[in-house]
Short mmCIF file of C-alpha atoms in Angstrom, two decimals:
data_model
loop_
_atom_site.label_atom_id
_atom_site.label_comp_id
_atom_site.label_asym_id
_atom_site.label_seq_id
_atom_site.Cartn_x
_atom_site.Cartn_y
_atom_site.Cartn_z
CA UNK A 1 128.23 91.92 108.17
CA UNK A 2 129.06 93.41 111.59
CA UNK A 3 127.90 92.11 114.99
CA UNK A 4 124.69 93.93 114.72
CA UNK A 5 121.96 92.45 112.41
CA UNK A 6 120.97 94.02 109.24
CA UNK A 7 119.99 90.97 107.31
CA UNK A 8 117.41 89.95 109.80
CA UNK A 9 114.79 87.74 108.28
CA UNK A 10 112.26 85.42 109.78
CA UNK A 11 111.98 81.72 110.47
CA UNK A 12 108.73 80.87 108.74
CA UNK A 13 109.93 82.04 105.28
CA UNK A 14 112.45 81.13 102.61
CA UNK A 15 115.48 83.15 102.57
CA UNK A 16 114.01 86.04 100.43
CA UNK A 17 110.57 87.24 101.07
CA UNK A 18 108.33 87.12 98.00
CA UNK A 19 109.37 83.56 96.97
CA UNK A 20 106.83 80.78 97.41
CA UNK A 21 107.68 79.39 100.75
CA UNK A 22 107.92 75.60 101.08
CA UNK A 23 108.54 75.68 104.89
CA UNK A 24 110.61 77.31 107.63
CA UNK A 25 114.28 78.08 106.87
CA UNK A 26 116.81 75.51 107.87
CA UNK A 27 118.87 78.04 109.88
CA UNK A 28 117.79 81.03 111.89
CA UNK A 29 119.95 83.60 113.45
CA UNK A 30 118.36 85.41 116.43
CA UNK A 31 119.24 88.74 117.81
CA UNK A 32 117.72 89.41 121.20
CA UNK A 33 118.03 92.87 122.84
CA UNK A 34 116.59 93.82 126.19
CA UNK A 35 115.93 97.57 126.29
CA UNK A 36 116.61 99.96 129.21
CA UNK A 37 113.57 101.50 130.83
CA UNK A 38 112.14 104.39 128.93
CA UNK A 39 114.20 103.71 125.79
CA UNK A 40 111.65 101.98 123.66
CA UNK A 41 110.59 105.11 121.63
CA UNK A 42 114.33 105.92 120.86
CA UNK A 43 114.91 102.32 119.73
CA UNK A 44 111.79 102.45 117.51
CA UNK A 45 113.16 105.50 115.75
CA UNK A 46 116.53 103.95 115.35
CA UNK A 47 115.08 100.70 114.06
CA UNK A 48 112.94 102.56 111.59
CA UNK A 49 115.98 104.26 110.17
CA UNK A 50 117.73 100.81 109.86
CA UNK A 51 114.84 99.37 107.85
CA UNK A 52 114.98 102.46 105.47
CA UNK A 53 118.86 101.98 105.07
CA UNK A 54 118.32 98.36 104.19
CA UNK A 55 115.79 99.29 101.62
CA UNK A 56 117.97 101.94 100.04
CA UNK A 57 121.03 99.63 99.89
CA UNK A 58 118.71 96.81 98.34
CA UNK A 59 120.05 94.51 100.93
CA UNK A 60 119.36 90.90 99.58
CA UNK A 61 117.90 89.48 102.77
CA UNK A 62 114.72 90.91 104.29
CA UNK A 63 113.85 90.85 107.88
CA UNK A 64 110.98 91.20 110.47
CA UNK A 65 111.16 92.78 113.90
CA UNK A 66 109.33 91.80 117.03
CA UNK A 67 108.40 93.70 120.09
CA UNK A 68 107.63 92.03 123.42
CA UNK A 69 104.08 92.14 124.66
CA UNK A 70 104.90 90.45 128.04
CA UNK A 71 108.08 90.31 130.16
CA UNK A 72 110.77 92.98 129.91
CA UNK A 73 110.79 95.51 126.99
CA UNK A 74 112.63 93.53 124.23
CA UNK A 75 113.26 93.70 120.45
CA UNK A 76 113.94 90.53 118.55
CA UNK A 77 115.29 90.45 114.97
CA UNK A 78 115.49 87.01 113.31
CA UNK A 79 117.34 86.20 110.15
CA UNK A 80 116.44 83.35 107.94
CA UNK A 81 118.88 81.31 105.97
CA UNK A 82 118.84 78.14 103.88
CA UNK A 83 122.38 77.24 105.22
CA UNK A 84 125.15 78.48 107.51
CA UNK A 85 127.12 79.47 104.42
CA UNK A 86 124.34 82.09 103.48
CA UNK A 87 125.27 83.88 106.75
CA UNK A 88 128.75 84.27 105.49
CA UNK A 89 127.30 85.69 102.21
CA UNK A 90 125.38 88.23 104.18
CA UNK A 91 128.51 89.45 105.88
CA UNK A 92 130.28 89.68 102.50
CA UNK A 93 127.59 91.98 101.15
CA UNK A 94 127.89 94.57 103.84
CA UNK A 95 131.65 94.56 103.65
CA UNK A 96 131.40 95.23 99.85
CA UNK A 97 128.83 98.10 100.40
CA UNK A 98 130.67 100.85 102.27
CA UNK A 99 127.74 103.10 102.81
CA UNK A 100 125.71 100.41 104.40
CA UNK A 101 128.55 99.32 106.61
CA UNK A 102 129.05 102.85 107.81
CA UNK A 103 125.34 103.09 108.56
CA UNK A 104 125.51 99.84 110.59
CA UNK A 105 128.35 101.13 112.63
CA UNK A 106 126.42 104.30 113.51
CA UNK A 107 123.43 102.20 114.35
CA UNK A 108 125.59 100.00 116.67
CA UNK A 109 126.94 103.01 118.49
CA UNK A 110 123.63 104.59 119.07
CA UNK A 111 121.67 101.32 120.04
CA UNK A 112 124.46 100.51 122.56
CA UNK A 113 123.18 103.34 124.75
CA UNK A 114 119.56 101.81 124.66
CA UNK A 115 120.05 98.20 125.61
CA UNK A 116 120.88 96.60 128.93
CA UNK A 117 121.76 93.13 127.48
CA UNK A 118 122.04 91.42 124.15
CA UNK A 119 122.17 87.68 123.08
CA UNK A 120 122.82 86.12 119.68
CA UNK A 121 121.85 82.69 118.93
CA UNK A 122 121.88 80.20 115.93
CA UNK A 123 119.17 77.70 115.63
CA UNK A 124 118.43 74.69 113.32
CA UNK A 125 115.04 73.88 112.20
CA UNK A 126 113.61 70.50 113.58
CA UNK A 127 111.25 69.42 110.92
CA UNK A 128 110.74 66.03 112.55
CA UNK A 129 109.24 67.76 115.66
CA UNK A 130 107.32 70.63 113.73
CA UNK A 131 103.58 70.64 113.09
CA UNK A 132 102.37 72.35 109.84
CA UNK A 133 105.50 74.08 109.07
CA UNK A 134 104.56 74.81 105.50
CA UNK A 135 101.29 76.35 106.58
CA UNK A 136 103.11 78.68 108.86
CA UNK A 137 105.22 79.85 106.07
CA UNK A 138 102.25 80.56 103.83
CA UNK A 139 100.37 82.42 106.47
CA UNK A 140 103.28 84.56 107.60
CA UNK A 141 102.10 87.87 106.03
CA UNK A 142 98.90 87.62 108.09
CA UNK A 143 100.62 86.98 111.24
CA UNK A 144 100.57 89.63 113.93
CA UNK A 145 101.68 87.88 117.12
CA UNK A 146 104.21 85.18 118.03
CA UNK A 147 104.43 83.13 121.19
CA UNK A 148 107.97 81.88 122.01
CA UNK A 149 108.62 79.15 124.66
CA UNK A 150 112.44 78.57 125.29
CA UNK A 151 113.20 75.18 127.04
CA UNK A 152 116.68 74.39 128.24
CA UNK A 153 117.27 70.76 128.95
CA UNK A 154 119.39 68.82 131.22
CA UNK A 155 122.47 67.42 129.42
CA UNK A 156 121.93 64.16 127.43
CA UNK A 157 118.11 64.27 127.59
CA UNK A 158 117.57 65.34 124.00
CA UNK A 159 116.38 61.94 122.82
CA UNK A 160 113.69 61.58 125.62
CA UNK A 161 112.49 65.15 125.08
CA UNK A 162 112.19 64.67 121.22
CA UNK A 163 110.07 61.47 121.64
CA UNK A 164 107.66 63.33 123.85
CA UNK A 165 107.42 66.15 121.49
CA UNK A 166 106.75 63.80 118.57
CA UNK A 167 103.86 62.25 120.55
CA UNK A 168 102.34 65.70 121.07
CA UNK A 169 102.69 66.67 117.27
CA UNK A 170 101.13 63.36 116.39
CA UNK A 171 98.13 64.25 118.66
CA UNK A 172 97.97 67.56 116.87
CA UNK A 173 97.49 65.56 113.67
CA UNK A 174 94.84 63.51 115.23
CA UNK A 175 92.73 66.42 116.27
CA UNK A 176 93.38 68.27 113.03
CA UNK A 177 94.48 71.48 114.88
CA UNK A 178 94.73 74.55 112.76
CA UNK A 179 97.42 76.06 114.91
CA UNK A 180 100.95 75.51 113.59
CA UNK A 181 103.90 74.78 115.96
CA UNK A 182 107.33 75.39 114.60
CA UNK A 183 110.36 73.98 116.47
CA UNK A 184 114.05 74.91 116.41
CA UNK A 185 117.03 73.68 118.27
CA UNK A 186 119.68 76.22 119.33
CA UNK A 187 123.08 75.05 118.21
CA UNK A 188 125.02 78.09 119.39
CA UNK A 189 124.54 81.01 121.82
CA UNK A 190 122.58 79.28 124.65
CA UNK A 191 123.52 77.21 127.68
CA UNK A 192 123.04 73.59 127.20
CA UNK A 193 120.47 71.98 124.90
CA UNK A 194 117.84 74.58 124.12
CA UNK A 195 114.65 74.36 122.05
CA UNK A 196 112.44 77.11 120.73
CA UNK A 197 108.73 76.48 120.29
CA UNK A 198 107.26 79.02 118.10
CA UNK A 199 103.48 79.56 117.70
CA UNK A 200 102.40 82.06 115.14
CA UNK A 201 98.94 83.74 115.44
CA UNK A 202 96.94 86.08 113.36
CA UNK A 203 95.01 87.08 116.44
CA UNK A 204 95.26 86.76 120.12
CA UNK A 205 92.02 84.78 119.96
CA UNK A 206 94.34 81.77 119.45
CA UNK A 207 95.30 82.12 123.05
CA UNK A 208 91.72 82.09 124.14
CA UNK A 209 91.31 78.69 122.34
CA UNK A 210 94.41 77.24 123.84
CA UNK A 211 92.44 75.51 126.81
CA UNK A 212 90.20 73.83 124.26
CA UNK A 213 93.23 72.66 122.22
CA UNK A 214 94.91 71.39 125.35
CA UNK A 215 91.77 69.36 126.33
CA UNK A 216 91.57 67.88 122.89
CA UNK A 217 95.28 66.99 122.88
CA UNK A 218 95.01 65.15 126.35
CA UNK A 219 92.02 63.17 124.94
CA UNK A 220 93.97 62.36 121.84
CA UNK A 221 96.97 61.15 123.77
CA UNK A 222 94.94 59.32 126.43
CA UNK A 223 95.30 59.95 130.16
CA UNK A 224 98.24 57.64 130.74
CA UNK A 225 100.30 58.86 127.63
CA UNK A 226 99.45 62.49 128.49
CA UNK A 227 100.75 61.92 132.06
CA UNK A 228 103.81 60.41 130.72
CA UNK A 229 104.59 63.22 128.46
CA UNK A 230 104.07 65.80 131.26
CA UNK A 231 106.36 63.67 133.50
CA UNK A 232 109.12 63.31 130.92
CA UNK A 233 108.95 67.11 130.12
CA UNK A 234 109.22 68.01 133.86
CA UNK A 235 112.25 65.69 134.33
CA UNK A 236 114.30 66.68 131.29
CA UNK A 237 113.62 70.58 131.52
CA UNK A 238 116.18 72.64 133.52
CA UNK A 239 114.66 75.98 132.78
CA UNK A 240 112.02 77.50 130.59
CA UNK A 241 110.80 81.03 129.51
CA UNK A 242 107.57 82.00 127.79
CA UNK A 243 107.22 85.36 125.88
CA UNK A 244 104.58 86.97 123.67
CA UNK A 245 105.64 89.27 120.73
CA UNK A 246 103.79 91.58 118.30
CA UNK A 247 105.23 92.06 114.82
CA UNK A 248 106.40 95.62 114.14
CA UNK A 249 106.04 96.64 110.42
CA UNK A 250 107.98 100.00 110.90
CA UNK A 251 110.97 98.18 111.96
CA UNK A 252 110.71 95.35 109.40
CA UNK A 253 112.10 95.30 105.88
CA UNK A 254 110.11 93.12 103.56
CA UNK A 255 109.66 92.84 99.78
CA UNK A 256 106.95 94.41 97.72
CA UNK A 257 105.41 90.99 96.97
CA UNK A 258 105.32 90.02 100.65
CA UNK A 259 103.82 93.37 101.70
CA UNK A 260 101.16 93.18 99.01
CA UNK A 261 99.46 90.31 100.89
CA UNK A 262 98.40 93.03 103.46
CA UNK A 263 99.64 96.41 102.45
CA UNK A 264 97.59 98.24 105.08
CA UNK A 265 99.72 96.58 107.76
CA UNK A 266 103.08 96.25 106.06
CA UNK A 267 103.16 99.67 104.50
CA UNK A 268 101.78 101.82 107.20
CA UNK A 269 100.82 105.38 106.38
CA UNK A 270 102.52 108.16 108.12
CA UNK A 271 100.72 109.63 111.15
CA UNK A 272 98.51 112.73 110.27
CA UNK A 273 100.03 116.16 110.68
CA UNK A 274 98.55 118.19 113.50
CA UNK A 275 95.94 120.68 112.51
CA UNK A 276 97.10 124.36 112.38
CA UNK A 277 95.80 126.56 115.22
CA UNK A 278 92.34 128.02 114.70
CA UNK A 279 92.97 131.07 116.80
CA UNK A 280 95.68 133.76 116.31
CA UNK A 281 98.67 133.10 118.48
CA UNK A 282 98.98 135.84 121.17
CA UNK A 283 102.43 137.38 121.80
CA UNK A 284 104.09 136.38 125.08
CA UNK A 285 104.32 139.11 127.69
CA UNK A 286 107.09 141.49 127.11
CA UNK A 287 107.25 140.79 123.33
CA UNK A 288 107.19 143.78 121.01
CA UNK A 289 103.73 144.59 119.59
CA UNK A 290 103.47 144.01 115.74
CA UNK A 291 103.80 147.16 113.65
CA UNK A 292 100.62 148.95 112.96
CA UNK A 293 99.47 149.03 109.23
CA UNK A 294 100.76 151.99 107.31
CA UNK A 295 98.12 154.25 105.90
CA UNK A 296 98.34 155.33 102.35
#
C-alpha cells in the first residue's frame, strides 16, 4: 500500500468488521490529517470516493473515518491489525491490484492540496491498562463520538505512569462504570513515550456524566491515593492534547454485517433531489422569444 491509507480500520474491532470481536486490535496504524481552512467539503467528497473505491475493489480491511468536533479541522483514519505483519499484507494487496493502486495515487495527489499537515503513527494495545476493552469492541457499531487524549511523557517515566493508570482502572472496576477506556501506546511516529486514551461514546451525554464519574473515582481511590495519582500524572507528563471526534459513515468502509447493526446510520440515504420549479422560467432580458404556435 502507498503512504496514504486505504486499509483504514479501527481500534475497537478485530481486523475484519463483521467477525465477533473479542477486544481491541493489537496494533493500530493512525493517519492524522489537518485540513486547510475551507477545504472540509472537498475532502468529504474525496474521502467518499475513496470508500467507494475500497468497496469496488473488495479491499480485505475495512475502515472508519473520524471528523474533529473540537480543535482544528481534522480527519483521522485508523487501521486495525492483529500484528505488524498484517500491515505488510495490506501493502501487498494494493500492489497486486493495479486499479486500486492507481486510484490511491490519484487520491494522494488531490488530497495533498487540501491538508496543511499530516502525521502517521503506529500504536500497540495496552490491555493491562484498558478498562472494558471487549465491551468497547461489541458496542462499536453504536458508537457516534470518540474522545482522544494524547499524553507525551518525559523519558523513562513509563513505569510510574502505568502504575497510576492501573490504579484508576481498578477504581473504575470498583464503581462498576459503564464507560470503557481503551489505551494504546505509540511505538512509532511520535516524540517520546506517547499514550492514547480513547473513550468511545454512543452520545455526548457521556460527557455530561463525566463529573459524576470523576467524583465516584476519587471516592473509590480515597483522597490520599487520588492526590498521589494526580501528582504523578503532572510530574511525568511533558505535553497533552484532548480532542473530540464524530464518526463519519460516508467516509467509512464497513462490512454488511457491521452496518446491519444500525443501517440507518452506516448506510445513509442520498440527500433528496431539489423539487422542480413550480412556475415557468422566464427568459432573461435580450433572449429571443419562444416561437408562436403554428395554426393548422
